[in-house]
PDB file of C-alpha atoms in Angstrom:
ATOM      1  CA  ILE A  64     112.579  93.004  47.923  1.00 63.00           C
ATOM      2  CA  PRO A  65     112.885  95.681  45.207  1.00 67.00           C
ATOM      3  CA  VAL A  66     111.063  98.847  46.781  1.00 64.00           C
ATOM      4  CA  LYS A  67     109.512  99.563  43.346  1.00 69.00           C
ATOM      5  CA  ASP A  68     107.714  96.157  43.549  1.00 72.00           C
ATOM      6  CA  ILE A  69     106.030  96.948  46.911  1.00 71.00           C
ATOM      7  CA  LYS A  70     102.535  98.205  45.849  1.00 72.00           C
ATOM      8  CA  LYS A  71     101.169  98.391  49.415  1.00 73.00           C
ATOM      9  CA  GLN A  72     102.526  98.486  52.867  1.00 74.00           C
ATOM     10  CA  HIS A  73     105.203  95.944  53.514  1.00 73.00           C
ATOM     11  CA  THR A  74     106.282  94.503  56.868  1.00 77.00           C
ATOM     12  CA  ILE A  75     109.806  93.443  57.183  1.00 75.00           C
ATOM     13  CA  LYS A  76     110.646  91.460  60.394  1.00 78.00           C
ATOM     14  CA  ILE A  77     114.039  92.229  61.825  1.00 76.00           C
ATOM     15  CA  TYR A  78     115.436  90.055  64.970  1.00 74.00           C
ATOM     16  CA  CYS A  79     118.650  89.004  66.660  1.00 72.00           C
ATOM     17  CA  ASP A  80     119.313  85.168  66.827  1.00 78.00           C
ATOM     18  CA  ALA A  81     122.525  86.234  68.875  1.00 80.00           C
ATOM     19  CA  ALA A  82     123.887  89.017  70.924  1.00 81.00           C
ATOM     20  CA  LEU A  83     125.075  92.158  68.935  1.00 86.00           C
ATOM     21  CA  GLN A  84     128.769  92.869  69.999  1.00 89.00           C
ATOM     22  CA  GLU A  85     128.740  96.096  68.195  1.00 90.00           C
ATOM     23  CA  ASP A  86     126.247  98.648  66.813  1.00 90.00           C
ATOM     24  CA  ALA A  87     124.753  97.762  63.702  1.00 88.00           C
ATOM     25  CA  ILE A  88     122.871  99.757  60.825  1.00 90.00           C
ATOM     26  CA  ILE A  89     120.112  98.506  58.436  1.00 87.00           C
ATOM     27  CA  ARG A  90     119.522 100.476  55.478  1.00 86.00           C
ATOM     28  CA  VAL A  91     116.883 100.638  52.983  1.00 81.00           C
ATOM     29  CA  LYS A  92     118.054 101.722  49.577  1.00 81.00           C
ATOM     30  CA  LEU A  93     116.582 102.855  46.106  1.00 76.00           C
ATOM     31  CA  ALA A  94     119.084 102.566  43.495  1.00 77.00           C
ATOM     32  CA  ASN A  95     121.964 104.039  45.046  1.00 82.00           C
ATOM     33  CA  PHE A  96     120.082 106.375  47.399  1.00 84.00           C
ATOM     34  CA  GLU A  97     119.505 105.424  51.142  1.00 86.00           C
ATOM     35  CA  ILE A  98     115.733 106.197  51.662  1.00 82.00           C
ATOM     36  CA  GLY A  99     115.717 104.514  55.108  1.00 83.00           C
ATOM     37  CA  ARG A 100     117.792 103.528  58.101  1.00 87.00           C
ATOM     38  CA  MET A 101     117.395 101.744  61.519  1.00 86.00           C
ATOM     39  CA  ASN A 102     120.149 101.730  63.955  1.00 86.00           C
ATOM     40  CA  VAL A 103     120.426  98.845  66.436  1.00 84.00           C
ATOM     41  CA  ILE A 104     122.631  99.294  69.270  1.00 82.00           C
ATOM     42  CA  LYS A 105     124.711  96.412  70.640  1.00 85.00           C
ATOM     43  CA  ASN A 106     123.207  94.108  73.284  1.00 83.00           C
ATOM     44  CA  ASP A 107     125.818  92.006  74.587  1.00 85.00           C
ATOM     45  CA  LYS A 108     125.664  93.272  78.047  1.00 85.00           C
ATOM     46  CA  THR A 109     122.841  93.718  80.354  1.00 86.00           C
ATOM     47  CA  TYR A 110     122.586  95.494  83.782  1.00 89.00           C
ATOM     48  CA  GLU A 111     120.797  94.120  86.943  1.00 92.00           C
ATOM     49  CA  LEU A 112     118.320  96.143  88.763  1.00 93.00           C
ATOM     50  CA  PRO A 113     117.176  94.958  92.412  1.00 93.00           C
ATOM     51  CA  ILE A 114     113.551  95.295  92.834  1.00 95.00           C
ATOM     52  CA  ARG A 115     111.931  95.248  96.484  1.00 94.00           C
ATOM     53  CA  PHE A 116     108.020  94.954  96.791  1.00 95.00           C
ATOM     54  CA  ILE A 117     106.555  96.027 100.142  1.00 93.00           C
ATOM     55  CA  ARG A 118     102.880  96.367 101.046  1.00 91.00           C
ATOM     56  CA  LEU A 119     101.672  99.207 103.164  1.00 89.00           C
ATOM     57  CA  ILE A 120      98.951  98.110 105.462  1.00 85.00           C
ATOM     58  CA  GLY A 121      96.723  99.792 107.884  1.00 77.00           C
ATOM     59  CA  GLY A 122      97.505  97.690 110.930  1.00 64.00           C
ATOM     60  CA  ILE A 123      95.057  97.094 113.795  1.00 63.00           C
ATOM     61  CA  GLY A 124      91.760  98.728 113.116  1.00 65.00           C
ATOM     62  CA  TYR A 125      92.272  99.029 109.384  1.00 68.00           C
ATOM     63  CA  THR A 126      92.437  95.390 108.475  1.00 71.00           C
ATOM     64  CA  HIS A 127      88.954  95.642 106.586  1.00 70.00           C
ATOM     65  CA  TYR A 128      90.742  98.332 104.272  1.00 70.00           C
ATOM     66  CA  ASP A 129      93.591  95.969 103.527  1.00 76.00           C
ATOM     67  CA  ARG A 130      91.383  92.958 102.833  1.00 75.00           C
ATOM     68  CA  LYS A 131      89.197  94.910 100.381  1.00 72.00           C
ATOM     69  CA  VAL A 132      92.397  96.202  98.520  1.00 76.00           C
ATOM     70  CA  PHE A 133      94.484  93.139  98.508  1.00 81.00           C
ATOM     71  CA  GLU A 134      91.854  90.427  97.896  1.00 81.00           C
ATOM     72  CA  ASP A 135      92.554  90.424  94.188  1.00 83.00           C
ATOM     73  CA  PHE A 136      96.181  90.836  94.631  1.00 85.00           C
ATOM     74  CA  ASN A 137      96.945  86.936  94.880  1.00 85.00           C
ATOM     75  CA  ASP A 138      99.916  84.844  93.982  1.00 86.00           C
ATOM     76  CA  ASP A 139      99.030  84.557  90.553  1.00 90.00           C
ATOM     77  CA  VAL A 140      98.522  88.156  89.783  1.00 91.00           C
ATOM     78  CA  PHE A 141     101.533  88.979  91.631  1.00 92.00           C
ATOM     79  CA  THR A 142     103.618  86.446  89.515  1.00 92.00           C
ATOM     80  CA  GLU A 143     102.255  88.061  86.258  1.00 95.00           C
ATOM     81  CA  ILE A 144     103.241  91.309  87.343  1.00 95.00           C
ATOM     82  CA  LYS A 145     106.751  90.323  88.091  1.00 95.00           C
ATOM     83  CA  ASP A 146     106.945  88.429  84.696  1.00 96.00           C
ATOM     84  CA  TYR A 147     105.694  91.556  82.785  1.00 96.00           C
ATOM     85  CA  ILE A 148     108.145  93.777  84.207  1.00 96.00           C
ATOM     86  CA  LYS A 149     111.092  91.536  83.841  1.00 95.00           C
ATOM     87  CA  ASN A 150     110.308  89.757  80.313  1.00 93.00           C
ATOM     88  CA  ARG A 151     108.188  92.400  78.613  1.00 91.00           C
ATOM     89  CA  GLY A 152     109.674  95.645  79.887  1.00 92.00           C
ATOM     90  CA  LEU A 153     113.042  95.957  81.505  1.00 93.00           C
ATOM     91  CA  ASN A 154     114.376  93.426  79.049  1.00 89.00           C
ATOM     92  CA  GLN A 155     113.837  95.666  76.022  1.00 85.00           C
ATOM     93  CA  ALA A 156     116.364  98.111  77.754  1.00 85.00           C
ATOM     94  CA  LEU A 157     118.861  95.372  78.470  1.00 87.00           C
ATOM     95  CA  ILE A 158     118.031  95.397  82.255  1.00 91.00           C
ATOM     96  CA  THR A 159     117.389  92.373  84.175  1.00 93.00           C
ATOM     97  CA  ALA A 160     115.074  92.520  87.053  1.00 94.00           C
ATOM     98  CA  VAL A 161     116.372  90.987  90.009  1.00 94.00           C
ATOM     99  CA  TYR A 162     113.563  90.354  92.494  1.00 94.00           C
ATOM    100  CA  GLU A 163     114.321  90.362  96.320  1.00 89.00           C
ATOM    101  CA  GLU A 164     113.473  86.890  97.946  1.00 80.00           C
ATOM    102  CA  GLU A 165     110.114  87.150  99.698  1.00 70.00           C
ATOM    103  CA  GLU A 166     109.935  86.409 103.476  1.00 64.00           C
ATOM    104  CA  SER A 167     109.075  82.953 104.459  1.00 58.00           C
ATOM    105  CA  LYS A 168     106.474  82.289 107.262  1.00 56.00           C
ATOM    106  CA  ILE A 169     105.323  79.069 108.952  1.00 53.00           C
ATOM    107  CA  TYR A 170     101.689  78.933 109.419  1.00 48.00           C
ATOM    108  CA  LYS A 171      99.519  76.030 110.986  1.00 48.00           C
ATOM    109  CA  THR A 172      96.204  74.751 109.561  1.00 47.00           C
ATOM    110  CA  HIS A 173      93.711  72.491 111.546  1.00 47.00           C
ATOM    111  CA  ILE A 174      91.868  69.882 109.232  1.00 50.00           C
ATOM    112  CA  GLU A 175      89.764  67.238 110.993  1.00 54.00           C
ATOM    113  CA  GLY A 176      91.649  67.159 114.119  1.00 54.00           C
ATOM    114  CA  SER A 177      95.181  66.897 112.264  1.00 56.00           C
ATOM    115  CA  GLU A 178      97.611  69.864 112.427  1.00 56.00           C
ATOM    116  CA  LYS A 179      99.576  70.587 109.267  1.00 54.00           C
ATOM    117  CA  THR A 180     102.285  73.125 108.943  1.00 52.00           C
ATOM    118  CA  LYS A 181     103.283  74.966 105.447  1.00 51.00           C
ATOM    119  CA  ASP A 182     105.966  77.408 104.502  1.00 50.00           C
ATOM    120  CA  LYS A 183     104.434  80.315 102.632  1.00 53.00           C
ATOM    121  CA  LYS A 184     106.105  83.454 100.992  1.00 60.00           C
ATOM    122  CA  TYR A 185     104.996  86.825 102.015  1.00 71.00           C
ATOM    123  CA  ILE A 186     105.870  90.141 100.723  1.00 84.00           C
ATOM    124  CA  LYS A 187     107.368  92.421 103.237  1.00 89.00           C
ATOM    125  CA  GLU A 188     104.921  94.774 105.041  1.00 89.00           C
ATOM    126  CA  ILE A 189     104.957  98.186 106.844  1.00 91.00           C
ATOM    127  CA  GLU A 190     102.065  99.281 108.987  1.00 89.00           C
ATOM    128  CA  ILE A 191     100.843 102.788 108.761  1.00 85.00           C
ATOM    129  CA  ASN A 192      98.981 104.629 111.416  1.00 83.00           C
ATOM    130  CA  PHE A 193      96.815 107.242 109.681  1.00 79.00           C
ATOM    131  CA  LYS A 194      96.273 109.192 112.783  1.00 80.00           C
ATOM    132  CA  ASP A 195     100.088 109.961 112.519  1.00 86.00           C
ATOM    133  CA  ILE A 196      99.868 111.607 109.281  1.00 88.00           C
ATOM    134  CA  PRO A 197      96.524 113.381 108.895  1.00 86.00           C
ATOM    135  CA  HIS A 198      98.133 116.128 106.920  1.00 88.00           C
ATOM    136  CA  LEU A 199      99.371 113.557 104.305  1.00 89.00           C
ATOM    137  CA  VAL A 200      96.468 111.140 104.079  1.00 86.00           C
ATOM    138  CA  HIS A 201      92.805 111.260 104.845  1.00 82.00           C
ATOM    139  CA  GLU A 202      91.923 109.062 107.670  1.00 73.00           C
ATOM    140  CA  PRO A 203      89.225 106.727 106.554  1.00 64.00           C
ATOM    141  CA  GLU A 204      85.719 106.503 108.170  1.00 67.00           C
ATOM    142  CA  GLY A 205      83.310 103.629 108.046  1.00 60.00           C
ATOM    143  CA  MET A 206      83.762 101.754 104.935  1.00 51.00           C
ATOM    144  CA  GLU A 207      85.715 104.645 103.149  1.00 67.00           C
ATOM    145  CA  GLN A 208      89.306 104.026 101.961  1.00 74.00           C
ATOM    146  CA  PRO A 209      91.938 106.057 103.154  1.00 80.00           C
ATOM    147  CA  ARG A 210      92.871 108.709 100.309  1.00 82.00           C
ATOM    148  CA  PHE A 211      95.877 110.990  99.574  1.00 83.00           C
ATOM    149  CA  ILE A 212      94.869 114.607 100.623  1.00 80.00           C
ATOM    150  CA  ASP A 213      96.977 116.624  98.228  1.00 81.00           C
ATOM    151  CA  ASP A 214      99.218 115.959  95.216  1.00 80.00           C
ATOM    152  CA  GLU A 215     101.666 118.458  96.568  1.00 83.00           C
ATOM    153  CA  LYS A 216     102.180 116.296  99.522  1.00 86.00           C
ATOM    154  CA  LYS A 217     103.390 113.201  97.924  1.00 87.00           C
ATOM    155  CA  GLU A 218     106.952 113.768  98.109  1.00 87.00           C
ATOM    156  CA  GLU A 219     106.858 114.484 101.849  1.00 90.00           C
ATOM    157  CA  PHE A 220     104.697 111.127 102.186  1.00 91.00           C
ATOM    158  CA  SER A 221     107.602 109.483 100.171  1.00 91.00           C
ATOM    159  CA  ALA A 222     110.026 110.755 102.562  1.00 90.00           C
ATOM    160  CA  TYR A 223     107.874 109.770 105.687  1.00 92.00           C
ATOM    161  CA  ILE A 224     107.512 106.077 104.240  1.00 93.00           C
ATOM    162  CA  MET A 225     111.171 105.839 103.367  1.00 92.00           C
ATOM    163  CA  GLU A 226     112.229 106.763 106.844  1.00 92.00           C
ATOM    164  CA  GLN A 227     109.709 103.908 108.261  1.00 93.00           C
ATOM    165  CA  HIS A 228     111.221 101.565 105.735  1.00 94.00           C
ATOM    166  CA  ASN A 229     114.850 102.228 106.508  1.00 93.00           C
ATOM    167  CA  ALA A 230     114.364 101.895 110.366  1.00 94.00           C
ATOM    168  CA  ILE A 231     112.744  98.379 109.670  1.00 93.00           C
ATOM    169  CA  TYR A 232     114.600  97.013 106.823  1.00 93.00           C
ATOM    170  CA  GLY A 233     117.517  99.234 106.236  1.00 92.00           C
ATOM    171  CA  LYS A 234     118.512 100.932 103.129  1.00 90.00           C
ATOM    172  CA  PHE A 235     118.169  99.272  99.822  1.00 90.00           C
ATOM    173  CA  LYS A 236     120.068 100.017  96.578  1.00 87.00           C
ATOM    174  CA  GLY A 237     117.522  99.459  93.892  1.00 90.00           C
ATOM    175  CA  THR A 238     114.047 100.347  93.125  1.00 92.00           C
ATOM    176  CA  ILE A 239     111.474  99.894  96.098  1.00 94.00           C
ATOM    177  CA  VAL A 240     107.750  99.397  95.045  1.00 95.00           C
ATOM    178  CA  PHE A 241     105.151  99.992  97.699  1.00 95.00           C
ATOM    179  CA  ILE A 242     101.680  98.686  97.229  1.00 93.00           C
ATOM    180  CA  THR A 243      99.380 100.779  99.150  1.00 89.00           C
ATOM    181  CA  ASN A 244      95.861 100.769 100.491  1.00 83.00           C
ATOM    182  CA  ILE A 245      95.234 104.476  99.600  1.00 85.00           C
ATOM    183  CA  TRP A 246      93.282 105.962  96.821  1.00 83.00           C
ATOM    184  CA  PRO A 247      94.811 108.765  94.876  1.00 81.00           C
ATOM    185  CA  THR A 248      93.387 112.108  95.191  1.00 74.00           C
ATOM    186  CA  ILE A 249      89.968 112.810  93.509  1.00 64.00           C
ATOM    187  CA  LYS A 250      91.661 115.404  91.349  1.00 65.00           C
ATOM    188  CA  GLU A 251      94.353 112.974  89.693  1.00 65.00           C
ATOM    189  CA  ASN A 252      92.889 109.470  90.214  1.00 71.00           C
ATOM    190  CA  GLU A 253      96.204 107.972  89.224  1.00 83.00           C
ATOM    191  CA  SER A 254      97.103 104.461  89.601  1.00 90.00           C
ATOM    192  CA  GLY A 255     100.611 104.979  90.841  1.00 92.00           C
ATOM    193  CA  PHE A 256     103.279 107.717  91.208  1.00 91.00           C
ATOM    194  CA  ALA A 257     107.153 107.759  91.357  1.00 90.00           C
ATOM    195  CA  PHE A 258     109.939 110.359  91.361  1.00 82.00           C
ATOM    196  CA  ILE A 259     113.031 110.646  89.245  1.00 79.00           C
ATOM    197  CA  ALA A 260     116.072 110.247  91.626  1.00 64.00           C
ATOM    198  CA  PRO A 261     118.894 108.000  92.254  1.00 64.00           C
ATOM    199  CA  LEU A 262     118.069 104.578  93.126  1.00 62.00           C
ATOM    200  CA  GLY A 263     117.172 104.066  96.638  1.00 59.00           C
ATOM    201  CA  LYS A 264     115.972 107.607  97.395  1.00 70.00           C
ATOM    202  CA  ASN A 265     112.627 107.901  95.749  1.00 77.00           C
ATOM    203  CA  PRO A 266     110.284 104.677  95.271  1.00 92.00           C
ATOM    204  CA  VAL A 267     107.233 103.704  93.522  1.00 95.00           C
ATOM    205  CA  PHE A 268     103.764 103.748  95.099  1.00 94.00           C
ATOM    206  CA  ILE A 269     100.901 102.025  93.643  1.00 94.00           C
ATOM    207  CA  THR A 270      97.595 103.257  94.832  1.00 89.00           C
ATOM    208  CA  THR A 271      94.587 101.049  95.115  1.00 86.00           C
ATOM    209  CA  SER A 272      93.542 101.670  91.537  1.00 86.00           C
ATOM    210  CA  GLY A 273      96.504 100.240  90.316  1.00 90.00           C
ATOM    211  CA  THR A 274      97.223  97.293  92.529  1.00 91.00           C
ATOM    212  CA  THR A 275      96.580  94.541  89.699  1.00 92.00           C
ATOM    213  CA  LEU A 276      97.730  96.631  86.697  1.00 93.00           C
ATOM    214  CA  LYS A 277     101.132  95.348  85.572  1.00 94.00           C
ATOM    215  CA  GLN A 278     101.371  98.316  83.173  1.00 94.00           C
ATOM    216  CA  THR A 279     101.275 100.728  85.922  1.00 95.00           C
ATOM    217  CA  TYR A 280     104.124  98.835  87.772  1.00 96.00           C
ATOM    218  CA  LEU A 281     106.374  98.954  84.871  1.00 95.00           C
ATOM    219  CA  HIS A 282     105.580 102.574  83.997  1.00 94.00           C
ATOM    220  CA  GLU A 283     106.449 103.866  87.457  1.00 94.00           C
ATOM    221  CA  ILE A 284     109.573 101.759  87.625  1.00 94.00           C
ATOM    222  CA  ALA A 285     110.717 103.538  84.254  1.00 91.00           C
ATOM    223  CA  HIS A 286     110.391 106.946  86.274  1.00 89.00           C
ATOM    224  CA  THR A 287     112.716 105.819  88.866  1.00 89.00           C
ATOM    225  CA  LEU A 288     115.273 105.054  85.961  1.00 86.00           C
ATOM    226  CA  GLY A 289     115.179 108.616  84.647  1.00 82.00           C
ATOM    227  CA  LEU A 290     112.492 108.342  82.140  1.00 80.00           C
ATOM    228  CA  LEU A 291     109.843 111.085  82.048  1.00 76.00           C
ATOM    229  CA  HIS A 292     106.736 111.351  80.337  1.00 76.00           C
ATOM    230  CA  SER A 293     107.311 112.037  76.542  1.00 69.00           C
ATOM    231  CA  PHE A 294     104.938 114.846  76.458  1.00 62.00           C
ATOM    232  CA  GLU A 295     106.893 116.687  79.305  1.00 59.00           C
ATOM    233  CA  THR A 296     109.071 119.267  77.757  1.00 56.00           C
ATOM    234  CA  ASN A 297     108.634 122.450  79.422  1.00 55.00           C
ATOM    235  CA  LYS A 298     111.381 124.474  81.177  1.00 58.00           C
ATOM    236  CA  GLU A 299     110.829 122.979  84.421  1.00 57.00           C
ATOM    237  CA  THR A 300     111.083 119.624  83.266  1.00 55.00           C
ATOM    238  CA  LEU A 301     114.422 120.308  81.596  1.00 59.00           C
ATOM    239  CA  LYS A 302     115.556 122.018  84.960  1.00 60.00           C
ATOM    240  CA  THR A 303     114.645 118.720  86.691  1.00 58.00           C
ATOM    241  CA  ILE A 304     116.656 116.536  84.427  1.00 56.00           C
ATOM    242  CA  ALA A 305     119.579 118.541  84.719  1.00 62.00           C
ATOM    243  CA  GLU A 306     119.473 118.411  88.422  1.00 62.00           C
ATOM    244  CA  LYS A 307     118.947 114.585  88.570  1.00 55.00           C
ATOM    245  CA  GLU A 308     121.932 113.996  85.941  1.00 58.00           C
ATOM    246  CA  VAL A 309     124.327 115.821  88.570  1.00 60.00           C
ATOM    247  CA  ALA A 310     122.828 113.676  91.376  1.00 53.00           C
ATOM    248  CA  VAL A 311     123.139 110.682  89.426  1.00 53.00           C
ATOM    249  CA  GLU A 312     126.708 111.447  88.660  1.00 52.00           C
TER     250      GLU A 312
END
């Protein structure tokens, strides 16, 4: 399309119908002058990212909190979240999400005198006793939900949960996503948080306000892969990036 003939904005769709084995450059020229360019990196190789999902539950005495948080987190929502992460997010970075197989449990139902058994998949779970960590999470009272006390305590909370996880399920080389029954601090009101670190060291935490938000899961997983917010450019951020690059190497 001759540029001089374009009177208004014009959209050109570009797509790959096969994997690119080498980098490509698409140029826009006016006469002999290049006035636009798009670099397309080769995409003939993908990388796998193991992902494990775990629910943090309150255990005995706190089941009504769990029920309130997870009642909307059904199989259909969970399937949609996993599909979004795998096919509308990580694939754009040539990363294939590999989900850990969910645990299988047999449960029985009694209908009109007959007993039936059914094999159902469950996400792994870890019970939290809020009385053990009063300095990290505000213990709920009545119908109030548990809530993080201080944003400065999140790394300590993360280390505590990872210690519980490793003791129960062992170490995991990949990204661990903890779906919690805990509200964020009043100040932040964030739907999730994560830290940039080598895989298996710092996980993703989804708070109660982000349980069903598929964009939150993808956003926080991206942090564990080394991506910061695009608006974070201060000296402290640059220092953090340098430290993490050394850790990853």
